[in-house]
């Protein structure tokens, strides 16, 4: 009960900050999530590579933070095209490679692999997040609500009636019942969103809910696989009751690009 209370309190603070920033607008949201992205980069670096923290960690944060900023810029400035974002990202990676070569980095493959993994799985999804606002003021809020619904539904249904293990070799606690419960609840909430908010048609909201539920579950399982390989329970300790930033945002990292691809296809 105490664990659930701490988890709920932390979740409530997180929800309040996210919704408050969303109401303030995309720029405020991007500013709020920038330090969140940096912490997630740090956590993933430690999960994905054996390279010592410094200087590899510094380059991961520099490149990842730069990619986040370069991508997010396009959501606020129409003159900032995707080509600029790609150019900035490429130059940052080249700078990291050049530094590694000049300083005789002892594990160049691990060094570069850790940076690229962090960029692709953390910086890019977080940097794409502000683009949800382009589809209407409720699109970002709706996305987050559906993400939270799937996470909460899977957790509660799994604890209540979960019997059949989903992928025990990856995540022993996740169950098929929890997965189905999360998806069902997410589709229901997507129907409610579509009934009151018309950024998308009703059936498009429901499809978006299904995409979010499925991709966020895959992201959750991917992070579980990383943690299992490292032999750790959580990616960090910054969020009481949840663990690290990645433990809270693992589903977010695949759901954001998947949802944006869907939205651009139906636009």
PDB file of N, CA and C in Angstrom, residues 30-111:
ATOM      1  N   UNK A  30       8.359  22.130 -24.204  1.00  0.00           N
ATOM      2  CA  UNK A  30       9.693  21.753 -24.677  1.00  0.00           C
ATOM      3  C   UNK A  30      10.764  22.108 -23.655  1.00  0.00           C
ATOM      4  N   UNK A  31      10.623  23.252 -23.003  1.00  0.00           N
ATOM      5  CA  UNK A  31      11.582  23.655 -21.974  1.00  0.00           C
ATOM      6  C   UNK A  31      11.507  22.725 -20.765  1.00  0.00           C
ATOM      7  N   UNK A  32      10.295  22.324 -20.384  1.00  0.00           N
ATOM      8  CA  UNK A  32      10.129  21.402 -19.257  1.00  0.00           C
ATOM      9  C   UNK A  32      10.780  20.056 -19.544  1.00  0.00           C
ATOM     10  N   UNK A  33      10.622  19.586 -20.773  1.00  0.00           N
ATOM     11  CA  UNK A  33      11.089  18.241 -21.097  1.00  0.00           C
ATOM     12  C   UNK A  33      12.570  18.183 -21.470  1.00  0.00           C
ATOM     13  N   UNK A  34      13.206  19.329 -21.659  1.00  0.00           N
ATOM     14  CA  UNK A  34      14.635  19.304 -21.993  1.00  0.00           C
ATOM     15  C   UNK A  34      15.474  18.653 -20.888  1.00  0.00           C
ATOM     16  N   UNK A  35      15.360  19.086 -19.618  1.00  0.00           N
ATOM     17  CA  UNK A  35      16.130  18.400 -18.571  1.00  0.00           C
ATOM     18  C   UNK A  35      15.698  16.950 -18.385  1.00  0.00           C
ATOM     19  N   UNK A  36      14.421  16.666 -18.633  1.00  0.00           N
ATOM     20  CA  UNK A  36      13.940  15.282 -18.553  1.00  0.00           C
ATOM     21  C   UNK A  36      14.662  14.433 -19.592  1.00  0.00           C
ATOM     22  N   UNK A  37      14.804  14.985 -20.794  1.00  0.00           N
ATOM     23  CA  UNK A  37      15.520  14.286 -21.863  1.00  0.00           C
ATOM     24  C   UNK A  37      16.974  14.028 -21.479  1.00  0.00           C
ATOM     25  N   UNK A  38      17.630  15.017 -20.883  1.00  0.00           N
ATOM     26  CA  UNK A  38      19.036  14.856 -20.490  1.00  0.00           C
ATOM     27  C   UNK A  38      19.203  13.746 -19.454  1.00  0.00           C
ATOM     28  N   UNK A  39      18.285  13.686 -18.495  1.00  0.00           N
ATOM     29  CA  UNK A  39      18.361  12.631 -17.476  1.00  0.00           C
ATOM     30  C   UNK A  39      18.137  11.268 -18.118  1.00  0.00           C
ATOM     31  N   UNK A  40      17.182  11.193 -19.050  1.00  0.00           N
ATOM     32  CA  UNK A  40      16.922   9.933 -19.748  1.00  0.00           C
ATOM     33  C   UNK A  40      18.127   9.508 -20.578  1.00  0.00           C
ATOM     34  N   UNK A  41      18.799  10.465 -21.204  1.00  0.00           N
ATOM     35  CA  UNK A  41      20.021  10.163 -21.962  1.00  0.00           C
ATOM     36  C   UNK A  41      21.086   9.562 -21.053  1.00  0.00           C
ATOM     37  N   UNK A  42      21.233  10.148 -19.889  1.00  0.00           N
ATOM     38  CA  UNK A  42      22.221   9.663 -18.917  1.00  0.00           C
ATOM     39  C   UNK A  42      21.892   8.233 -18.490  1.00  0.00           C
ATOM     40  N   UNK A  43      20.615   7.978 -18.222  1.00  0.00           N
ATOM     41  CA  UNK A  43      20.215   6.643 -17.775  1.00  0.00           C
ATOM     42  C   UNK A  43      20.422   5.607 -18.876  1.00  0.00           C
ATOM     43  N   UNK A  44      20.039   5.946 -20.110  1.00  0.00           N
ATOM     44  CA  UNK A  44      20.196   4.983 -21.197  1.00  0.00           C
ATOM     45  C   UNK A  44      21.665   4.731 -21.505  1.00  0.00           C
ATOM     46  N   UNK A  45      22.484   5.769 -21.410  1.00  0.00           N
ATOM     47  CA  UNK A  45      23.924   5.588 -21.631  1.00  0.00           C
ATOM     48  C   UNK A  45      24.476   4.532 -20.670  1.00  0.00           C
ATOM     49  N   UNK A  46      24.065   4.617 -19.421  1.00  0.00           N
ATOM     50  CA  UNK A  46      24.576   3.672 -18.421  1.00  0.00           C
ATOM     51  C   UNK A  46      24.018   2.263 -18.627  1.00  0.00           C
ATOM     52  N   UNK A  47      22.840   2.165 -19.252  1.00  0.00           N
ATOM     53  CA  UNK A  47      22.258   0.853 -19.510  1.00  0.00           C
ATOM     54  C   UNK A  47      22.832   0.199 -20.766  1.00  0.00           C
ATOM     55  N   UNK A  48      23.230   1.019 -21.735  1.00  0.00           N
ATOM     56  CA  UNK A  48      23.538   0.480 -23.059  1.00  0.00           C
ATOM     57  C   UNK A  48      25.020   0.338 -23.374  1.00  0.00           C
ATOM     58  N   UNK A  49      25.900   0.850 -22.532  1.00  0.00           N
ATOM     59  CA  UNK A  49      27.324   0.792 -22.868  1.00  0.00           C
ATOM     60  C   UNK A  49      28.178   0.537 -21.636  1.00  0.00           C
ATOM     61  N   UNK A  50      29.328  -0.090 -21.877  1.00  0.00           N
ATOM     62  CA  UNK A  50      30.300  -0.314 -20.804  1.00  0.00           C
ATOM     63  C   UNK A  50      31.320   0.814 -20.725  1.00  0.00           C
ATOM     64  N   UNK A  51      31.203   1.786 -21.641  1.00  0.00           N
ATOM     65  CA  UNK A  51      32.149   2.898 -21.649  1.00  0.00           C
ATOM     66  C   UNK A  51      32.029   3.699 -20.363  1.00  0.00           C
ATOM     67  N   UNK A  52      33.141   4.045 -19.713  1.00  0.00           N
ATOM     68  CA  UNK A  52      33.072   4.851 -18.488  1.00  0.00           C
ATOM     69  C   UNK A  52      32.304   6.149 -18.708  1.00  0.00           C
ATOM     70  N   UNK A  53      31.748   6.667 -17.623  1.00  0.00           N
ATOM     71  CA  UNK A  53      30.884   7.844 -17.716  1.00  0.00           C
ATOM     72  C   UNK A  53      31.534   9.020 -18.427  1.00  0.00           C
ATOM     73  N   UNK A  54      32.757   9.347 -18.077  1.00  0.00           N
ATOM     74  CA  UNK A  54      33.424  10.492 -18.690  1.00  0.00           C
ATOM     75  C   UNK A  54      34.645  10.012 -19.467  1.00  0.00           C
ATOM     76  N   UNK A  55      34.829  10.558 -20.683  1.00  0.00           N
ATOM     77  CA  UNK A  55      34.061  11.634 -21.333  1.00  0.00           C
ATOM     78  C   UNK A  55      32.882  11.158 -22.170  1.00  0.00           C
ATOM     79  N   UNK A  56      32.662   9.831 -22.241  1.00  0.00           N
ATOM     80  CA  UNK A  56      31.585   9.319 -23.087  1.00  0.00           C
ATOM     81  C   UNK A  56      30.229   9.890 -22.681  1.00  0.00           C
ATOM     82  N   UNK A  57      29.987   9.988 -21.374  1.00  0.00           N
ATOM     83  CA  UNK A  57      28.718  10.534 -20.905  1.00  0.00           C
ATOM     84  C   UNK A  57      28.551  11.984 -21.350  1.00  0.00           C
ATOM     85  N   UNK A  58      29.622  12.752 -21.263  1.00  0.00           N
ATOM     86  CA  UNK A  58      29.566  14.157 -21.682  1.00  0.00           C
ATOM     87  C   UNK A  58      29.165  14.276 -23.143  1.00  0.00           C
ATOM     88  N   UNK A  59      29.744  13.434 -23.990  1.00  0.00           N
ATOM     89  CA  UNK A  59      29.412  13.474 -25.411  1.00  0.00           C
ATOM     90  C   UNK A  59      27.992  12.985 -25.668  1.00  0.00           C
ATOM     91  N   UNK A  60      27.541  12.013 -24.917  1.00  0.00           N
ATOM     92  CA  UNK A  60      26.156  11.549 -25.060  1.00  0.00           C
ATOM     93  C   UNK A  60      25.179  12.669 -24.738  1.00  0.00           C
ATOM     94  N   UNK A  61      25.436  13.380 -23.642  1.00  0.00           N
ATOM     95  CA  UNK A  61      24.557  14.486 -23.248  1.00  0.00           C
ATOM     96  C   UNK A  61      24.642  15.640 -24.243  1.00  0.00           C
ATOM     97  N   UNK A  62      25.861  15.942 -24.711  1.00  0.00           N
ATOM     98  CA  UNK A  62      26.038  17.038 -25.662  1.00  0.00           C
ATOM     99  C   UNK A  62      25.333  16.738 -26.987  1.00  0.00           C
ATOM    100  N   UNK A  63      25.582  15.556 -27.522  1.00  0.00           N
ATOM    101  CA  UNK A  63      24.967  15.189 -28.804  1.00  0.00           C
ATOM    102  C   UNK A  63      23.456  15.020 -28.665  1.00  0.00           C
ATOM    103  N   UNK A  64      23.032  14.325 -27.618  1.00  0.00           N
ATOM    104  CA  UNK A  64      21.604  14.111 -27.417  1.00  0.00           C
ATOM    105  C   UNK A  64      20.853  15.405 -27.173  1.00  0.00           C
ATOM    106  N   UNK A  65      21.419  16.260 -26.321  1.00  0.00           N
ATOM    107  CA  UNK A  65      20.787  17.551 -26.056  1.00  0.00           C
ATOM    108  C   UNK A  65      20.734  18.419 -27.297  1.00  0.00           C
ATOM    109  N   UNK A  66      21.795  18.371 -28.100  1.00  0.00           N
ATOM    110  CA  UNK A  66      21.824  19.140 -29.339  1.00  0.00           C
ATOM    111  C   UNK A  66      20.794  18.660 -30.341  1.00  0.00           C
ATOM    112  N   UNK A  67      20.649  17.346 -30.460  1.00  0.00           N
ATOM    113  CA  UNK A  67      19.648  16.782 -31.371  1.00  0.00           C
ATOM    114  C   UNK A  67      18.240  17.154 -30.913  1.00  0.00           C
ATOM    115  N   UNK A  68      18.000  17.070 -29.606  1.00  0.00           N
ATOM    116  CA  UNK A  68      16.697  17.476 -29.059  1.00  0.00           C
ATOM    117  C   UNK A  68      16.378  18.916 -29.460  1.00  0.00           C
ATOM    118  N   UNK A  69      17.322  19.823 -29.220  1.00  0.00           N
ATOM    119  CA  UNK A  69      17.102  21.237 -29.529  1.00  0.00           C
ATOM    120  C   UNK A  69      16.921  21.459 -31.026  1.00  0.00           C
ATOM    121  N   UNK A  70      17.730  20.767 -31.840  1.00  0.00           N
ATOM    122  CA  UNK A  70      17.652  20.942 -33.291  1.00  0.00           C
ATOM    123  C   UNK A  70      16.310  20.483 -33.841  1.00  0.00           C
ATOM    124  N   UNK A  71      15.798  19.373 -33.325  1.00  0.00           N
ATOM    125  CA  UNK A  71      14.492  18.883 -33.775  1.00  0.00           C
ATOM    126  C   UNK A  71      13.361  19.778 -33.285  1.00  0.00           C
ATOM    127  N   UNK A  72      13.412  20.141 -32.007  1.00  0.00           N
ATOM    128  CA  UNK A  72      12.337  20.941 -31.424  1.00  0.00           C
ATOM    129  C   UNK A  72      12.229  22.310 -32.082  1.00  0.00           C
ATOM    130  N   UNK A  73      13.341  22.849 -32.552  1.00  0.00           N
ATOM    131  CA  UNK A  73      13.335  24.168 -33.198  1.00  0.00           C
ATOM    132  C   UNK A  73      12.346  24.218 -34.353  1.00  0.00           C
ATOM    133  N   UNK A  74      12.236  23.117 -35.084  1.00  0.00           N
ATOM    134  CA  UNK A  74      11.353  23.088 -36.239  1.00  0.00           C
ATOM    135  C   UNK A  74       9.890  23.246 -35.893  1.00  0.00           C
ATOM    136  N   UNK A  75       9.535  22.961 -34.643  1.00  0.00           N
ATOM    137  CA  UNK A  75       8.141  23.096 -34.222  1.00  0.00           C
ATOM    138  C   UNK A  75       7.764  24.542 -33.949  1.00  0.00           C
ATOM    139  N   UNK A  76       8.772  25.401 -33.780  1.00  0.00           N
ATOM    140  CA  UNK A  76       8.509  26.797 -33.416  1.00  0.00           C
ATOM    141  C   UNK A  76       8.873  27.791 -34.518  1.00  0.00           C
ATOM    142  N   UNK A  77       9.783  27.400 -35.412  1.00  0.00           N
ATOM    143  CA  UNK A  77      10.242  28.315 -36.455  1.00  0.00           C
ATOM    144  C   UNK A  77      10.060  27.653 -37.820  1.00  0.00           C
ATOM    145  N   UNK A  78       9.199  28.221 -38.634  1.00  0.00           N
ATOM    146  CA  UNK A  78       8.881  27.626 -39.931  1.00  0.00           C
ATOM    147  C   UNK A  78      10.089  27.605 -40.867  1.00  0.00           C
ATOM    148  N   UNK A  79      11.017  28.537 -40.675  1.00  0.00           N
ATOM    149  CA  UNK A  79      12.208  28.582 -41.531  1.00  0.00           C
ATOM    150  C   UNK A  79      13.232  27.502 -41.174  1.00  0.00           C
ATOM    151  N   UNK A  80      13.056  26.901 -40.000  1.00  0.00           N
ATOM    152  CA  UNK A  80      13.989  25.853 -39.564  1.00  0.00           C
ATOM    153  C   UNK A  80      13.480  24.514 -40.095  1.00  0.00           C
ATOM    154  N   UNK A  81      14.012  24.066 -41.210  1.00  0.00           N
ATOM    155  CA  UNK A  81      13.530  22.849 -41.853  1.00  0.00           C
ATOM    156  C   UNK A  81      14.228  21.618 -41.283  1.00  0.00           C
ATOM    157  N   UNK A  82      13.729  20.452 -41.679  1.00  0.00           N
ATOM    158  CA  UNK A  82      14.296  19.197 -41.191  1.00  0.00           C
ATOM    159  C   UNK A  82      15.753  19.047 -41.628  1.00  0.00           C
ATOM    160  N   UNK A  83      16.114  19.654 -42.753  1.00  0.00           N
ATOM    161  CA  UNK A  83      17.503  19.560 -43.223  1.00  0.00           C
ATOM    162  C   UNK A  83      18.466  20.203 -42.231  1.00  0.00           C
ATOM    163  N   UNK A  84      18.041  21.285 -41.584  1.00  0.00           N
ATOM    164  CA  UNK A  84      18.885  21.914 -40.568  1.00  0.00           C
ATOM    165  C   UNK A  84      19.059  20.985 -39.361  1.00  0.00           C
ATOM    166  N   UNK A  85      17.973  20.335 -38.971  1.00  0.00           N
ATOM    167  CA  UNK A  85      18.036  19.414 -37.831  1.00  0.00           C
ATOM    168  C   UNK A  85      18.980  18.257 -38.122  1.00  0.00           C
ATOM    169  N   UNK A  86      18.882  17.710 -39.336  1.00  0.00           N
ATOM    170  CA  UNK A  86      19.762  16.606 -39.731  1.00  0.00           C
ATOM    171  C   UNK A  86      21.213  17.076 -39.763  1.00  0.00           C
ATOM    172  N   UNK A  87      21.445  18.277 -40.288  1.00  0.00           N
ATOM    173  CA  UNK A  87      22.811  18.804 -40.381  1.00  0.00           C
ATOM    174  C   UNK A  87      23.432  18.983 -39.001  1.00  0.00           C
ATOM    175  N   UNK A  88      22.678  19.565 -38.069  1.00  0.00           N
ATOM    176  CA  UNK A  88      23.185  19.758 -36.706  1.00  0.00           C
ATOM    177  C   UNK A  88      23.493  18.415 -36.056  1.00  0.00           C
ATOM    178  N   UNK A  89      22.584  17.457 -36.217  1.00  0.00           N
ATOM    179  CA  UNK A  89      22.779  16.131 -35.623  1.00  0.00           C
ATOM    180  C   UNK A  89      24.022  15.460 -36.189  1.00  0.00           C
ATOM    181  N   UNK A  90      24.188  15.535 -37.503  1.00  0.00           N
ATOM    182  CA  UNK A  90      25.347  14.924 -38.158  1.00  0.00           C
ATOM    183  C   UNK A  90      26.647  15.550 -37.679  1.00  0.00           C
ATOM    184  N   UNK A  91      26.686  16.873 -37.597  1.00  0.00           N
ATOM    185  CA  UNK A  91      27.902  17.564 -37.166  1.00  0.00           C
ATOM    186  C   UNK A  91      28.269  17.218 -35.726  1.00  0.00           C
ATOM    187  N   UNK A  92      27.270  17.077 -34.869  1.00  0.00           N
ATOM    188  CA  UNK A  92      27.541  16.706 -33.480  1.00  0.00           C
ATOM    189  C   UNK A  92      28.153  15.311 -33.390  1.00  0.00           C
ATOM    190  N   UNK A  93      27.615  14.374 -34.160  1.00  0.00           N
ATOM    191  CA  UNK A  93      28.148  13.005 -34.146  1.00  0.00           C
ATOM    192  C   UNK A  93      29.559  12.985 -34.726  1.00  0.00           C
ATOM    193  N   UNK A  94      29.789  13.727 -35.799  1.00  0.00           N
ATOM    194  CA  UNK A  94      31.133  13.809 -36.388  1.00  0.00           C
ATOM    195  C   UNK A  94      32.119  14.404 -35.387  1.00  0.00           C
ATOM    196  N   UNK A  95      31.679  15.408 -34.640  1.00  0.00           N
ATOM    197  CA  UNK A  95      32.544  16.007 -33.618  1.00  0.00           C
ATOM    198  C   UNK A  95      32.915  14.979 -32.555  1.00  0.00           C
ATOM    199  N   UNK A  96      31.949  14.157 -32.158  1.00  0.00           N
ATOM    200  CA  UNK A  96      32.219  13.117 -31.157  1.00  0.00           C
ATOM    201  C   UNK A  96      33.196  12.078 -31.697  1.00  0.00           C
ATOM    202  N   UNK A  97      33.006  11.670 -32.965  1.00  0.00           N
ATOM    203  CA  UNK A  97      33.908  10.700 -33.584  1.00  0.00           C
ATOM    204  C   UNK A  97      35.321  11.274 -33.681  1.00  0.00           C
ATOM    205  N   UNK A  98      35.414  12.523 -34.113  1.00  0.00           N
ATOM    206  CA  UNK A  98      36.724  13.175 -34.242  1.00  0.00           C
ATOM    207  C   UNK A  98      37.436  13.240 -32.901  1.00  0.00           C
ATOM    208  N   UNK A  99      36.700  13.618 -31.865  1.00  0.00           N
ATOM    209  CA  UNK A  99      37.300  13.672 -30.530  1.00  0.00           C
ATOM    210  C   UNK A  99      37.815  12.296 -30.122  1.00  0.00           C
ATOM    211  N   UNK A 100      37.004  11.246 -30.360  1.00  0.00           N
ATOM    212  CA  UNK A 100      37.399   9.892 -29.974  1.00  0.00           C
ATOM    213  C   UNK A 100      38.672   9.463 -30.691  1.00  0.00           C
ATOM    214  N   UNK A 101      38.789   9.801 -31.973  1.00  0.00           N
ATOM    215  CA  UNK A 101      39.978   9.429 -32.745  1.00  0.00           C
ATOM    216  C   UNK A 101      41.209  10.198 -32.282  1.00  0.00           C
ATOM    217  N   UNK A 102      41.052  11.488 -32.043  1.00  0.00           N
ATOM    218  CA  UNK A 102      42.188  12.317 -31.639  1.00  0.00           C
ATOM    219  C   UNK A 102      42.702  11.962 -30.251  1.00  0.00           C
ATOM    220  N   UNK A 103      41.806  11.491 -29.386  1.00  0.00           N
ATOM    221  CA  UNK A 103      42.200  11.197 -28.004  1.00  0.00           C
ATOM    222  C   UNK A 103      42.400   9.703 -27.751  1.00  0.00           C
ATOM    223  N   UNK A 104      42.410   8.907 -28.819  1.00  0.00           N
ATOM    224  CA  UNK A 104      42.686   7.488 -28.662  1.00  0.00           C
ATOM    225  C   UNK A 104      41.682   6.775 -27.775  1.00  0.00           C
ATOM    226  N   UNK A 105      40.400   7.026 -28.000  1.00  0.00           N
ATOM    227  CA  UNK A 105      39.349   6.371 -27.216  1.00  0.00           C
ATOM    228  C   UNK A 105      39.546   4.855 -27.267  1.00  0.00           C
ATOM    229  N   UNK A 106      39.696   4.178 -26.111  1.00  0.00           N
ATOM    230  CA  UNK A 106      40.038   2.755 -26.100  1.00  0.00           C
ATOM    231  C   UNK A 106      38.928   1.832 -26.602  1.00  0.00           C
ATOM    232  N   UNK A 107      37.675   2.281 -26.544  1.00  0.00           N
ATOM    233  CA  UNK A 107      36.560   1.443 -26.994  1.00  0.00           C
ATOM    234  C   UNK A 107      35.680   2.267 -27.934  1.00  0.00           C
ATOM    235  N   UNK A 108      36.171   2.563 -29.149  1.00  0.00           N
ATOM    236  CA  UNK A 108      35.441   3.470 -30.043  1.00  0.00           C
ATOM    237  C   UNK A 108      34.064   2.960 -30.450  1.00  0.00           C
ATOM    238  N   UNK A 109      33.927   1.648 -30.642  1.00  0.00           N
ATOM    239  CA  UNK A 109      32.632   1.102 -31.049  1.00  0.00           C
ATOM    240  C   UNK A 109      31.591   1.280 -29.951  1.00  0.00           C
ATOM    241  N   UNK A 110      31.979   0.970 -28.723  1.00  0.00           N
ATOM    242  CA  UNK A 110      31.073   1.150 -27.591  1.00  0.00           C
ATOM    243  C   UNK A 110      30.777   2.627 -27.367  1.00  0.00           C
ATOM    244  N   UNK A 111      31.799   3.456 -27.534  1.00  0.00           N
ATOM    245  CA  UNK A 111      31.655   4.907 -27.368  1.00  0.00           C
ATOM    246  C   UNK A 111      30.622   5.462 -28.343  1.00  0.00           C
TER     247      UNK A 111
END
